[in-house]
Coordinates of C-alpha atoms in Angstrom, one line a residue:
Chain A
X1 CA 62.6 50.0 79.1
X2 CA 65.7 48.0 79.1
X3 CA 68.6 49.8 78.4
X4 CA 69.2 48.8 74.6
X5 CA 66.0 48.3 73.5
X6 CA 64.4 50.3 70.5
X7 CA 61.5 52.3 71.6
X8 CA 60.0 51.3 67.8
X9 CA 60.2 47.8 67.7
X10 CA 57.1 48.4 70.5
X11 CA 53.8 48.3 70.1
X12 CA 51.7 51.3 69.9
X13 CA 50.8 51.0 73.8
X14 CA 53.6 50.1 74.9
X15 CA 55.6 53.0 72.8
X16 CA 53.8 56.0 74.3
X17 CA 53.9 54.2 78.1
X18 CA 58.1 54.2 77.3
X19 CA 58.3 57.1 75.5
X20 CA 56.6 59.6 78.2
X21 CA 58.3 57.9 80.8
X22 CA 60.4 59.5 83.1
X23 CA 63.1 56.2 82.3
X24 CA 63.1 57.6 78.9
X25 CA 63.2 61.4 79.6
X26 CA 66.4 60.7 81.7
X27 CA 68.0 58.7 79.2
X28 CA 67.4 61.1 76.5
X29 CA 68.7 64.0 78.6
X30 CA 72.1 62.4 80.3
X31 CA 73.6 62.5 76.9
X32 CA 73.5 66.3 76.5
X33 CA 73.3 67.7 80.1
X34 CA 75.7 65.8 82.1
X35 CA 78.9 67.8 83.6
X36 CA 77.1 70.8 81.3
X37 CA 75.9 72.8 84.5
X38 CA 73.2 75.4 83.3
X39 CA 73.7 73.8 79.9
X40 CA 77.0 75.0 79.0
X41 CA 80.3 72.9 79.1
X42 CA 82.8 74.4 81.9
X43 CA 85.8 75.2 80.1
X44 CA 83.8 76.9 76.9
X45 CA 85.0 80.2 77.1
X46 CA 82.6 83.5 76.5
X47 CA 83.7 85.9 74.2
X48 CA 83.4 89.6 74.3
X49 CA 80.7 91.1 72.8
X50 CA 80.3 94.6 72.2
X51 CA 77.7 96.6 73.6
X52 CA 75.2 96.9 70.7
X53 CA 75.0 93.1 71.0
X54 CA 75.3 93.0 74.2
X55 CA 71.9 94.7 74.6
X56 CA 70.6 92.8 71.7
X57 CA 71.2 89.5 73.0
X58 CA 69.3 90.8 76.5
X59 CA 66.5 92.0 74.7
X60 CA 66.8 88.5 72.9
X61 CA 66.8 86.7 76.0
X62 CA 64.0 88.5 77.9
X63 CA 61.9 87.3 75.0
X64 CA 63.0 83.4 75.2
X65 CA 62.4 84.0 79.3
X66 CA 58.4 85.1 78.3
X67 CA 58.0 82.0 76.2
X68 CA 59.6 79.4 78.7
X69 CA 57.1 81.0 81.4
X70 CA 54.2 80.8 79.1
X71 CA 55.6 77.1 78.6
X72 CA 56.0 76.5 82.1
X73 CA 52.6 78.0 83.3
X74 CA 51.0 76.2 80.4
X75 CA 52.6 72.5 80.9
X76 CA 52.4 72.5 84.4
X77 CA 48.8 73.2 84.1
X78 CA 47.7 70.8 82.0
X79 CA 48.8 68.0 84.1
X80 CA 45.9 68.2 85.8
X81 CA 43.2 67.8 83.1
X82 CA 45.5 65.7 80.7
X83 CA 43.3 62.7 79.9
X84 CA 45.6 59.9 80.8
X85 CA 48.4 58.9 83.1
X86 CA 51.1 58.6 80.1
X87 CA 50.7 62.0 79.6
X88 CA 50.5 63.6 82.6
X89 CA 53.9 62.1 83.5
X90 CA 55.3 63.3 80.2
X91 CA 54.1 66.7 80.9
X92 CA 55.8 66.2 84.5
X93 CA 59.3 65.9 82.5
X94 CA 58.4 68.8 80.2
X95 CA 57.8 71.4 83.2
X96 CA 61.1 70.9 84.2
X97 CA 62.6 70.8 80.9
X98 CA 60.6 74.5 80.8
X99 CA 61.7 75.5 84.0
X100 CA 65.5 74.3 83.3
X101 CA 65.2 76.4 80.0
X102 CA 64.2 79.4 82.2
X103 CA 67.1 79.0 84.6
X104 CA 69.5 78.5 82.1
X105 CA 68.1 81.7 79.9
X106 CA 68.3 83.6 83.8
X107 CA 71.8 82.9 84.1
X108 CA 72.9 83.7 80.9
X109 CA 71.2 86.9 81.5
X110 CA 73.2 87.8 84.7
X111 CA 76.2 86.8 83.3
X112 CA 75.7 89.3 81.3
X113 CA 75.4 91.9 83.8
X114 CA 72.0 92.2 84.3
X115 CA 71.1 92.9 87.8
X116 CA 67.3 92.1 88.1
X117 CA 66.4 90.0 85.3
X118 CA 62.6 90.4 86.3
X119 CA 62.4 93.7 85.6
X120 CA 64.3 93.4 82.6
X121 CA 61.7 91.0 81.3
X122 CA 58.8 93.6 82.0
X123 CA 60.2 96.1 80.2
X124 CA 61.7 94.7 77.1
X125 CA 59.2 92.0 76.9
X126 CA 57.5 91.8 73.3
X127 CA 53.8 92.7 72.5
X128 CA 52.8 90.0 70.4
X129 CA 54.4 87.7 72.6
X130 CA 52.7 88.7 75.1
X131 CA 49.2 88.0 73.6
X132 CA 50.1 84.8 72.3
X133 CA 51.1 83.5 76.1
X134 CA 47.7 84.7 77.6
X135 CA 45.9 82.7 74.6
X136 CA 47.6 80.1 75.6
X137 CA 46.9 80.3 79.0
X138 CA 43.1 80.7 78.4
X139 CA 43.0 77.1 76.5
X140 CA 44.4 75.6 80.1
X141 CA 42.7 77.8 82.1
X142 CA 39.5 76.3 80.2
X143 CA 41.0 72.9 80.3
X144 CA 40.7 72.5 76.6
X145 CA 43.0 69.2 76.1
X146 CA 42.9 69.6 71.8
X147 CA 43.7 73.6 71.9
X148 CA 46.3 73.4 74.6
X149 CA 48.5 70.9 72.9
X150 CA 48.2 72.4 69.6
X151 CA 49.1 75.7 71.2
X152 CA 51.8 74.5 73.0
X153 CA 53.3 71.7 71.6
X154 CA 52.5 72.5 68.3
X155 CA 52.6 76.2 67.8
X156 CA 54.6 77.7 70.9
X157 CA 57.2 74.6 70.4
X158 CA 57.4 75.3 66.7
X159 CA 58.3 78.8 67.2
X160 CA 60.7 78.7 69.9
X161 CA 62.4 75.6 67.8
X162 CA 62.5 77.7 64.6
X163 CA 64.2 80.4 66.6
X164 CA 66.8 78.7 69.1
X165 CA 67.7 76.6 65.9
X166 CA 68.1 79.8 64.0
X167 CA 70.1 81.9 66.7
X168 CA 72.1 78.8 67.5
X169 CA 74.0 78.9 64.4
X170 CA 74.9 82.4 64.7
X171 CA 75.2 83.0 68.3
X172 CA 77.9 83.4 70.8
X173 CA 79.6 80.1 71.5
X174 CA 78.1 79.9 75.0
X175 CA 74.6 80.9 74.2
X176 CA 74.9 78.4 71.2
X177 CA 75.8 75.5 73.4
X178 CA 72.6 76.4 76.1
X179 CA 70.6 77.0 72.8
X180 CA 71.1 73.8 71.3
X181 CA 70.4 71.3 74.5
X182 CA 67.3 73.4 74.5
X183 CA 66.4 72.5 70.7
X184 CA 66.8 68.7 72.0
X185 CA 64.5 69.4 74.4
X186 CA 61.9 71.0 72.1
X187 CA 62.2 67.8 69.6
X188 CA 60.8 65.7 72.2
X189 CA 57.6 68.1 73.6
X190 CA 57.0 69.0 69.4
X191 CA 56.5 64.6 69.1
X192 CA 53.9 64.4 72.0
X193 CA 51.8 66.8 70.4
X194 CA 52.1 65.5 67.0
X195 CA 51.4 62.0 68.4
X196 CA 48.8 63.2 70.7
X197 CA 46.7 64.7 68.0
X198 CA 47.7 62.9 65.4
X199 CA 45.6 60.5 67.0
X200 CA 43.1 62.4 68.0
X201 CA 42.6 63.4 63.9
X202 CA 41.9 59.8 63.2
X203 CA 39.3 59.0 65.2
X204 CA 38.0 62.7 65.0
X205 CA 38.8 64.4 61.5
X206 CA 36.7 67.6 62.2
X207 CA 39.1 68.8 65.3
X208 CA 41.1 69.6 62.5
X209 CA 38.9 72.2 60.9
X210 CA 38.9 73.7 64.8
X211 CA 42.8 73.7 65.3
X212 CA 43.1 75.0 62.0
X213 CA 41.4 78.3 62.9
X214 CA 43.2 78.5 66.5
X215 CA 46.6 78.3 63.8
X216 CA 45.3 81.5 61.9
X217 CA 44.8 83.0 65.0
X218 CA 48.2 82.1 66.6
X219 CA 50.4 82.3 63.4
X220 CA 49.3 86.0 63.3
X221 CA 50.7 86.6 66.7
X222 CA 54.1 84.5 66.1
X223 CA 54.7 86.4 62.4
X224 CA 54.2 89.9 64.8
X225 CA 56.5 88.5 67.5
X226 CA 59.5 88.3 64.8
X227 CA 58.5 91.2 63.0
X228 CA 58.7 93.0 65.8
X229 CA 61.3 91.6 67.5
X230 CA 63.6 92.1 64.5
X231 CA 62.7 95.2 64.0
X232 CA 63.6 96.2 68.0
X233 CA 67.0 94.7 67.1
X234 CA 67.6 96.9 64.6
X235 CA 67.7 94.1 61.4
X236 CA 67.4 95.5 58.0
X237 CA 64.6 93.9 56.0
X238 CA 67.1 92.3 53.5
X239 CA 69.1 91.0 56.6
X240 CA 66.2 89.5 58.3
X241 CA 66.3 85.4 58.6
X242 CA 63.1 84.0 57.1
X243 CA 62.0 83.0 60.1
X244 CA 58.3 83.3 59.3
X245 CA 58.6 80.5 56.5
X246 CA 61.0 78.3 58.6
X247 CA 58.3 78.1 61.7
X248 CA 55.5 77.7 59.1
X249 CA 57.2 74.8 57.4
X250 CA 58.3 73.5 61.1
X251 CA 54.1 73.4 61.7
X252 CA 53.5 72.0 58.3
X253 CA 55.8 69.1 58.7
X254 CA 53.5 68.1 62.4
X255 CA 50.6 68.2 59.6
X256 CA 48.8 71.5 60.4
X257 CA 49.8 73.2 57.0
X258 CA 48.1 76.2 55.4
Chain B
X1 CA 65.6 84.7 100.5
X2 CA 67.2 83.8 97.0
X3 CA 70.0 82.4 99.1
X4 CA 68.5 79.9 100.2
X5 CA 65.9 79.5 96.8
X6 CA 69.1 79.0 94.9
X7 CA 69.6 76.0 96.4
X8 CA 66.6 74.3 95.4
X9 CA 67.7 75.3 91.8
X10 CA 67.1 72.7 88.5
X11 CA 70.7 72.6 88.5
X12 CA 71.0 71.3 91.8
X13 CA 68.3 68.9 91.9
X14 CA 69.2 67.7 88.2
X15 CA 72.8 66.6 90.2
X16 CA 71.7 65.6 93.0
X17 CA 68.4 63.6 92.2
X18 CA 68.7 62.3 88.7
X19 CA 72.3 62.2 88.7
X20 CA 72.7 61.3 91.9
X21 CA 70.9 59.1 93.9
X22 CA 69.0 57.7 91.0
X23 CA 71.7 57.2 88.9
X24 CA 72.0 53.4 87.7
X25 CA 68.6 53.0 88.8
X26 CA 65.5 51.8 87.0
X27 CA 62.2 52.1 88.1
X28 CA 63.8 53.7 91.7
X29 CA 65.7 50.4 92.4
X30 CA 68.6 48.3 91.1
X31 CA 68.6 46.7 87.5
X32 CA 68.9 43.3 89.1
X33 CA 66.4 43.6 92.0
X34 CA 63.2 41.7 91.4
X35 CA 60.1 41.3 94.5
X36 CA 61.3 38.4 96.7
X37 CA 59.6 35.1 95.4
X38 CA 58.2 33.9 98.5
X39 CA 55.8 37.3 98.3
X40 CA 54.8 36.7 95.0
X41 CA 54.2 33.5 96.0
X42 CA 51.9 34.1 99.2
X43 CA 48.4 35.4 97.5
X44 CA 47.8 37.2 101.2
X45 CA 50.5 38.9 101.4
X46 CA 50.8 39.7 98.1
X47 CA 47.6 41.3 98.0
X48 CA 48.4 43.0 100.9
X49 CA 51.1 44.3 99.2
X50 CA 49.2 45.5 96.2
X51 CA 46.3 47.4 98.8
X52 CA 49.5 49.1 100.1
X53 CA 50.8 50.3 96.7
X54 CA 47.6 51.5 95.4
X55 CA 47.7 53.8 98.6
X56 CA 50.8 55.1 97.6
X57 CA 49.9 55.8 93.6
X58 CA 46.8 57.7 94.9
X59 CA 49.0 60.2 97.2
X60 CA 50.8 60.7 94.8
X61 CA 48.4 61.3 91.9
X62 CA 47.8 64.2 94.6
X63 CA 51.0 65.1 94.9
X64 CA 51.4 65.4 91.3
X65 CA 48.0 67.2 90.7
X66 CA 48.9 69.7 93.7
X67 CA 52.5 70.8 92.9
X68 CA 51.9 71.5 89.3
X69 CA 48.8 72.9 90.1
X70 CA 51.2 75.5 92.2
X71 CA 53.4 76.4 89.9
X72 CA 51.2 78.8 88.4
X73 CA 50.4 80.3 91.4
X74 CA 54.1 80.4 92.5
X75 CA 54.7 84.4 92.9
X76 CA 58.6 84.1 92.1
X77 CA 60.3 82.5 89.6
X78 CA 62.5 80.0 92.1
X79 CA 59.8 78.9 93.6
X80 CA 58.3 78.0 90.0
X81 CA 61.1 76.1 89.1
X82 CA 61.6 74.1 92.6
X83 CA 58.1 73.5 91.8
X84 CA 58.6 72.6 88.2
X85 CA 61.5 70.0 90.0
X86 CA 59.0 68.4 92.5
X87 CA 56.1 68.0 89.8
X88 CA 58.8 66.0 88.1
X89 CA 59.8 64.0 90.9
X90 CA 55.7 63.0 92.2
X91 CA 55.6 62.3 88.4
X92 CA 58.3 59.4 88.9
X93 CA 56.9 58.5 91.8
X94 CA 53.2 57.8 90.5
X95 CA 55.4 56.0 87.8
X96 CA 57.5 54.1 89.9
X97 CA 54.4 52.8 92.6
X98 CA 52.5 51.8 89.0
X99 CA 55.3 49.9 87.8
X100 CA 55.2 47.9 91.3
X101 CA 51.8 47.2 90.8
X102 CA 52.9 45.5 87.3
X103 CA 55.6 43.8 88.8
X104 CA 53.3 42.1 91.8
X105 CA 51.2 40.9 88.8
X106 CA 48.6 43.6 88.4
X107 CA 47.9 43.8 84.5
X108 CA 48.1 47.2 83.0
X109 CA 44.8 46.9 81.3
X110 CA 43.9 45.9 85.6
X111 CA 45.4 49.7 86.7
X112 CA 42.5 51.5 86.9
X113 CA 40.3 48.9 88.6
X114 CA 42.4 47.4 90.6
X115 CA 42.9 51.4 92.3
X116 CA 39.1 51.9 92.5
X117 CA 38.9 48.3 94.1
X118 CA 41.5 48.8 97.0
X119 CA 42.2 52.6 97.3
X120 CA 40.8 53.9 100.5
X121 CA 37.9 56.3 100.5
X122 CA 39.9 58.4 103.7
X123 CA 42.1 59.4 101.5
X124 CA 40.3 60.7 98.7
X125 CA 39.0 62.9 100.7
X126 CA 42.1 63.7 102.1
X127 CA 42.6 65.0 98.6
X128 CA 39.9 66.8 98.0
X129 CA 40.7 69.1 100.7
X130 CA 44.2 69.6 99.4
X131 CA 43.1 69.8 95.4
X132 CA 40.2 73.1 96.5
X133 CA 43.2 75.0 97.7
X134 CA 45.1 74.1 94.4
X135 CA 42.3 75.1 92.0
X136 CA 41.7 78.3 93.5
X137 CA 45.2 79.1 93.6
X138 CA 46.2 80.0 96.8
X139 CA 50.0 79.4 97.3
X140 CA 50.1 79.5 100.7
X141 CA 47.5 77.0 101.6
X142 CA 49.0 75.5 98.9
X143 CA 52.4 74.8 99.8
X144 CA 51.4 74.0 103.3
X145 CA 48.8 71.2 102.8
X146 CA 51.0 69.9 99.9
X147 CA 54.9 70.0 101.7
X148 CA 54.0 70.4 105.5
X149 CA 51.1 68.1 105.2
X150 CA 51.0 65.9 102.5
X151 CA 55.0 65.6 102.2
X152 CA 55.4 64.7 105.7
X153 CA 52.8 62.1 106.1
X154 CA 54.2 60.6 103.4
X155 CA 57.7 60.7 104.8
X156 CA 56.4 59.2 108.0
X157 CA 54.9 56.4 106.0
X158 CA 57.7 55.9 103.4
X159 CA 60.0 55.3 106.4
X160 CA 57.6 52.9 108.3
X161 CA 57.7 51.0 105.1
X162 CA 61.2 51.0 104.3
X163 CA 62.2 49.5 107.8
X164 CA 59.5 46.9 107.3
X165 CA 61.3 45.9 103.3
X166 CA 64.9 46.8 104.5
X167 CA 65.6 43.0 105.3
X168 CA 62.7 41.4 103.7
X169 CA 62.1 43.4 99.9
X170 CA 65.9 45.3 99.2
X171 CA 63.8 46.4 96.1
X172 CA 61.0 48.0 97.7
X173 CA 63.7 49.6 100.1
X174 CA 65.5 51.0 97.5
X175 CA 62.5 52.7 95.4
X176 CA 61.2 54.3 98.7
X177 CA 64.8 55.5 99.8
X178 CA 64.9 57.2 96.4
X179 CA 61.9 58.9 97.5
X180 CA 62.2 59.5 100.4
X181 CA 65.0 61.6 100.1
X182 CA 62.9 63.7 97.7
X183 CA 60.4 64.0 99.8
X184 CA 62.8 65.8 102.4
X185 CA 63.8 67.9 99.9
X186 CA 59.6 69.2 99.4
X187 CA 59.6 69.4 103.3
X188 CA 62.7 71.2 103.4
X189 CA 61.5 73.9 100.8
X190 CA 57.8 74.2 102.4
X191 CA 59.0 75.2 105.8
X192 CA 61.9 77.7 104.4
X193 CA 59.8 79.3 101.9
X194 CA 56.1 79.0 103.4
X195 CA 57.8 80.4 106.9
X196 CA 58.4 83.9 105.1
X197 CA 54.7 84.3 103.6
X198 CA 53.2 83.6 106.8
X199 CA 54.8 86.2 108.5
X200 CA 54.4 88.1 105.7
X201 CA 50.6 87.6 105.4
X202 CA 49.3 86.4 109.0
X203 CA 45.9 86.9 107.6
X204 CA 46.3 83.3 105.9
X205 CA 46.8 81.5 109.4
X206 CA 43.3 80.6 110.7
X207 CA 42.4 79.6 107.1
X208 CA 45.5 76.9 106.4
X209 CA 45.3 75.7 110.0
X210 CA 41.9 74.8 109.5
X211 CA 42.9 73.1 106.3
X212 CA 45.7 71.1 108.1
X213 CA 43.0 70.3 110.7
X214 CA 40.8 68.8 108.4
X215 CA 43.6 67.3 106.3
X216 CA 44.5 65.5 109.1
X217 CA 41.5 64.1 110.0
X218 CA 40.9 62.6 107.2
X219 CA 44.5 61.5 107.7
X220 CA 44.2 59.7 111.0
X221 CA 40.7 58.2 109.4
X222 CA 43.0 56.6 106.7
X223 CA 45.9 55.3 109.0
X224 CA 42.7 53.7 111.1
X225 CA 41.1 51.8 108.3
X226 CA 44.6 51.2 106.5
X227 CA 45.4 49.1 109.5
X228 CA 42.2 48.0 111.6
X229 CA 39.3 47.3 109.0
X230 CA 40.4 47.5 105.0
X231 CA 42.2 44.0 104.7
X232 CA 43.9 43.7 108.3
X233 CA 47.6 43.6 107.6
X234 CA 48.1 41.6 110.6
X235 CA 46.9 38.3 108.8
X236 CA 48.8 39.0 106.3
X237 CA 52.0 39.9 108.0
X238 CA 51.0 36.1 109.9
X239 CA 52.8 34.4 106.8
X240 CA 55.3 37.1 105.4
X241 CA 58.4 36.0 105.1
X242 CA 59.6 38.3 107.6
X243 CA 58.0 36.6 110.7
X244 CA 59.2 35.3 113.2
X245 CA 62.7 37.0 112.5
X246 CA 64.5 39.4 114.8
X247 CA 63.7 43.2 113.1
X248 CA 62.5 45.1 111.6
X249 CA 61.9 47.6 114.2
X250 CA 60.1 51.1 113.9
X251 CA 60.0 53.6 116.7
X252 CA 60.7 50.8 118.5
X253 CA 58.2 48.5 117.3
X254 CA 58.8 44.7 115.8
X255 CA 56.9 45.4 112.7
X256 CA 56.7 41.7 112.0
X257 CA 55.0 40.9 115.3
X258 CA 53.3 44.3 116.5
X259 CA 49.5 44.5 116.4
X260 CA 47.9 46.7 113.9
X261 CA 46.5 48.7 116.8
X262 CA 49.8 49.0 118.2
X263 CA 51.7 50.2 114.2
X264 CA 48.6 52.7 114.0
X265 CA 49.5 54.6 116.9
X266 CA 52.7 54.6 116.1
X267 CA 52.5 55.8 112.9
X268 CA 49.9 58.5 114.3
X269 CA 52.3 59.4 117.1
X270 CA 54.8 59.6 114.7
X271 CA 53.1 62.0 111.6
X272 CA 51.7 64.0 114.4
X273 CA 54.5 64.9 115.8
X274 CA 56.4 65.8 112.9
X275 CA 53.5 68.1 112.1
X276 CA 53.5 70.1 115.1
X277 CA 57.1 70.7 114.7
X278 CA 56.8 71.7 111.5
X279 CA 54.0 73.9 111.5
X280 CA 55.8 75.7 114.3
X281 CA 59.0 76.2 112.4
X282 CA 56.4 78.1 110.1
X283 CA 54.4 80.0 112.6
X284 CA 51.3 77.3 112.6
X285 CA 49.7 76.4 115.5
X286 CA 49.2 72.7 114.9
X287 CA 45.2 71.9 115.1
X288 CA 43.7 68.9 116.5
X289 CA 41.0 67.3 114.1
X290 CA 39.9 65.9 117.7

C-alpha cells in the first residue's frame, strides 16, 4: 500500500490482502514502538511501590505471561492450517506481536525482582486460566479454523483487552505505558477474527449456533479467571472492577452476544 | 545459554530488522525501484524469472509452515520468541517473493496456478521431509532441517541470485539483501542453540542426519532440474540484459556466460560445503545422499 492511502477506500479483496500484510503491520506498529525499547519510553521513571503491590502486580503479571503463551502457542499454530495466504501472514505478525507481549511482560517482571520468572508463572499461575489455554489449544491441535479464531481472536483477545485496558488506567506509569502498546496490538488481532468470521456467518449462518456454545463454555472459564484472580489479590467485592460485563460487552460488540 | 538467547530477543530483531535494514523499504526494496524494462520486455527471460520466484515462494511457504510449526515445540521461552521473530520474517518473505510475481505480470487471481505450473516437484518433497519432523514436534530435527538445512540452502541461493541482479535488477538485489541478512540471523541461532541439545541428547544424531541426508537429496535433485531440464536458464540468460557484459561473477563464475552445468555445481559445491561446516559446528556428521 502506498504510504497515504486509506486502507477503506479498497475493495473487499484488496482490503484484507493490505490489511494482513506485513506493510501494514509495520506501519501500524512504528507509531507506538519506536525508541520505546520493551515498550516503555526511556526516560519514564518507575515509581516505588510497596510490597503488597509489589506482589500483586507479579501475581498480575504471571497471569498476563499464561495468556500471551496460550496466544503464542495458539497463533503460531494456526498458521499452518489457516485457509489462505492473507491469513497465514497476518497470523505471522500476530505471533510476534504475542511473543513481544511476553518479553515485555518478562522484563517487567524482573525488574521487579523476580529472579526466575518461569517458576514464578508455575506457581502463581491461575486455575481457570489455565483450562481456558488447553481449550484453546485443543481447537489448533484439531485444526479447527472456526473454533480457533473465535477462541483466540474473539474470546482470549476480548479478555486480555478488557483487562490490560482496565489495569492500564490504574496501573503504575511504566506498566501503563507497556499495557497500552499492547491494547493497540489486541485491536488489530480482535478485527481479523471479527472479519474472518464475520464472513464466514454469511455464507454459513449455522456456525453461529456452534461458536455460540464454545462462548458458554469459554465465558465460564474467563468469569472464573477474574473471580479468582480478584479474589487472590485480595479485592473486596464492592471494590472489584466489572470486568465480567466489560469483556462480555467487548464480545458482544464483535457480534457473538448472549 | 541465555546470554547468547538474549540476543536473538524481539527487542533486538524489532531494531535491527524492521527498524533497521528494512526501514524505508516497501515490499523489501526501495519505494522508487521498479523491474528493469528490458526484463519485462523479454517474454524468455521474464518467464524465467517468474519459474525462479515461484521457487522461492514455495521455500518459503516451508519456511513459514516449519518455524511456526516449532514454536510450540520450543522448550524455553527465548527460543519461542526467536522463533515467533523468524515466523514473522518467512512471513514477509512469502509476501515479498508474491508481490514479485505481481509485479513481473502474474495476476493475483493467476497465484495459485501459476505456482502449481512452474514450482518444481524436487522441492516439494524436499518439504515433506522437513514438514514430518514439524508435525510431530520434534525440536531438534526441527531446528536442524529448518536453520542448518533449509536456511542455508537458501542463503547459498539468495546470494547466487543477488550477484546475478546486483548490476542488472538493483530491485531484486535489494529484496534478497533484506533477506538475506535474516536468513543469517536463522543460521546463526540454529547452530548456537541446536549445538547445546545435541550434546545434550546424542540419541537424536543418527535420526536428524538421516533427515539432512535425505533433505539434501532432494536438494541436489532440485538444483539439477532448476538448471538442466525445467526451462534451461541458459536460453534465457542468451538475451538478458546482462549478457555479454563484464560481471556478475559467483565463486568465480560469469553468471552471464557460465553453462548451467557449470552454475549447478557451483551452487552444489557451494550449499554443500556450508553444510558440512555447519553441521560440524553442531556435532553432525554431514551425510552424503550419494
Amino acid at each position: 500500500m502506498a504510504q497515504g492511502d486509506n486502507p477503506h477506500d479498497l475493495d473487499e479483496a484488496e482490503f484484507r490482502a493490505t490489511v494482513h500484510s506485513f506493510e501494514f503491520w509495520f506501519e501500524a506498529v512504528e507509531g507506538y514502538l519506536h525508541g520505546r525499547p520493551y515498550g516503555v519510553s526511556p526516560g519514564l521513571q518507575d515509581i516505588e511501590l510497596s510490597e503488597r503491590q509489589r506482589q500483586g502486580l507479579i501475581m498480575t503479571l504471571c497471569n498476563y505471561c499464561v495468556g500471551e503463551t496460550a496466544a503464542l502457542d495458539a497463533s503460531s499454530g494456526m498458521i499452518g492450517f489457516a485457509p489462505d495466504r492473507g491469513a497465514k501472514i497476518f497470523l505471522a505478525t500476530q505471533v510476534v506481536d504475542e511473543g513481544r507481549h511476553l518479553e515485555v511482560l518478562l522484563h517487567r517482571m524482573k525488574q521487579l525482582g523476580v529472579a526466575d520468572p518461569d517458576a514464578e508463572i508455575a506457581q502463581r499461575a491461575n486455575r481457570s486460566l489455565l483450562k481456558f489455554k488447553d481449550r484453546l489449544l485443543d481447537f489448533v491441535d484439531a485444526r479447527d479454523w472456526e473454533a480457533s479464531v473465535f477462541a483466540q481472536n474473539v474470546i482470549l483477545e476480548c479478555l486480555e483487552f478488557t483487562v490490560f485496558r482496565h489495569h492500564a488506567g490504574t496501573a503504575d506509569p511504566v506498566t501503563a505505558e507497556m499495557l497500552r502498546g499492547i491494547v493497540s496490538d489486541e485491536r488489530r488481532h480482535m478485527g481479523f477474527g471479527e472479519n474472518d468470521l464475520g464472513r464466514r456467518l454469511l455464507t454459513a449462518p449455522h456456525t453461529h449456533d456452534r461458536l455460540c456454545k464454545i462462548k458458554r463454555e469459554l465465558d465460564s472459564l474467563v468469569l472464573d479467571t477474574f473471580a479468582e484472580t480478584m479474589g487472590e489479590l485480595g479485592i473486596e467485592h464492592d471494590d472489584r472492577p466489572d470486568l465480567a460485563g466489560d469483556y462480555l460487552a467487548a464480545v458482544a460488540r464483535l457480534g457473538f452476544g448472549a | 545459554m541465555a546470554d547468547f538467547l538474549s540476543n536473538y530477543s524481539i527487542q533486538k530483531w524489532l531494531e535491527s530488522c524492521p527498524q533497521g535494514y528494512l526501514e524505508d523499504t516497501v515490499y523489501g526494496h526501495g519505494v522508487d525501484e521498479r523491474e528493469p524494462e528490458d526484463l519485462l520486455q523479454n517474454e524468455a527471460y521474464r518467464e524465467q524469472q517468474i519459474r525462479t520466484t515461484v521457487q522461492l515462494i514455495a521455500g518459503e511457504r516451508c519456511a513459514l509452515a516449519a518455524s511456526s510449526g516449532l514454536v510450540n515445540a520450543a522448550p524455553d521461552q527465548a527460543s519461542k520468541t526467536f522463533l515467533a521473530t523468524q515466523t514473522l520474517d518467512e512471513g514477509r518473505h512469502v509476501e515479498i517473493f508474491t508481490q514479485r510475481l505481481y509485479d513481473l505480470g502474474v495476476k493475483p487471481i493467476d497465484l495459485e496456478s501459476t505456482i502449481k505450473a512452474y514450482v518444481n516437484p524436487h522441492l516439494g518433497k524436499f518439504a515433506e521431509v522437513l514438514l514430518e519432523k514439524i508435525d510431530k514436534k520434534d525440536f531438534v530435527a526441527g531446528v536442524v532441517g529448518q536453520n542448518i538445512v533449509l536456511e542455508g540452502m537458501a542463503f547459498s541461493v539468495f546470494e547466487m541470485l543477488h550477484a546475478g541482479a546486483e548490476t542488472s535488477n538493483p530491485k531484486f538485489a535489494r529484496t534478497l539483501s533484506g533477506t538475506i541478512a535474516d536468513e543469517r540471523r536463522h543460521v546463526g541461532f540454529g547452530e548456537n542453540r541446536i549445538g547445546e541439545l545435541i550434546r545434550r541428547y546424542p540419541e537424536k544424531k543418527p535420526e536428524v542426519q538421516r533427515m539432512q541426508r535425505d533433505m539434501t537429496k532432494h536438494m541436489l535433485a532440485t538444483f539439477h532440474e532448476a538448471f538442466a531440464r525445467n526451462g534451461g536458464p541458459t536460453e534465457a540468460r542468451a538475451s538478458a540484459p546482462q549478457k555479454g557484459k563484464p560481471g556478475p561473477t559467483y565463486q568465480g563464475l560469469n553468471l552471464a556466460e557460465a553453462s548451467n552445468e557449470d552454475m549447478e555445481e557451483a551452487l552444489s559445491a557451494t550449499v554443500l560445503k556450508e553444510f558440512k561446516t555447519r553441521l560440524g559446528r553442531i556435532g553432525l556428521d554431514y551425510q552424503s545422499p550419494v
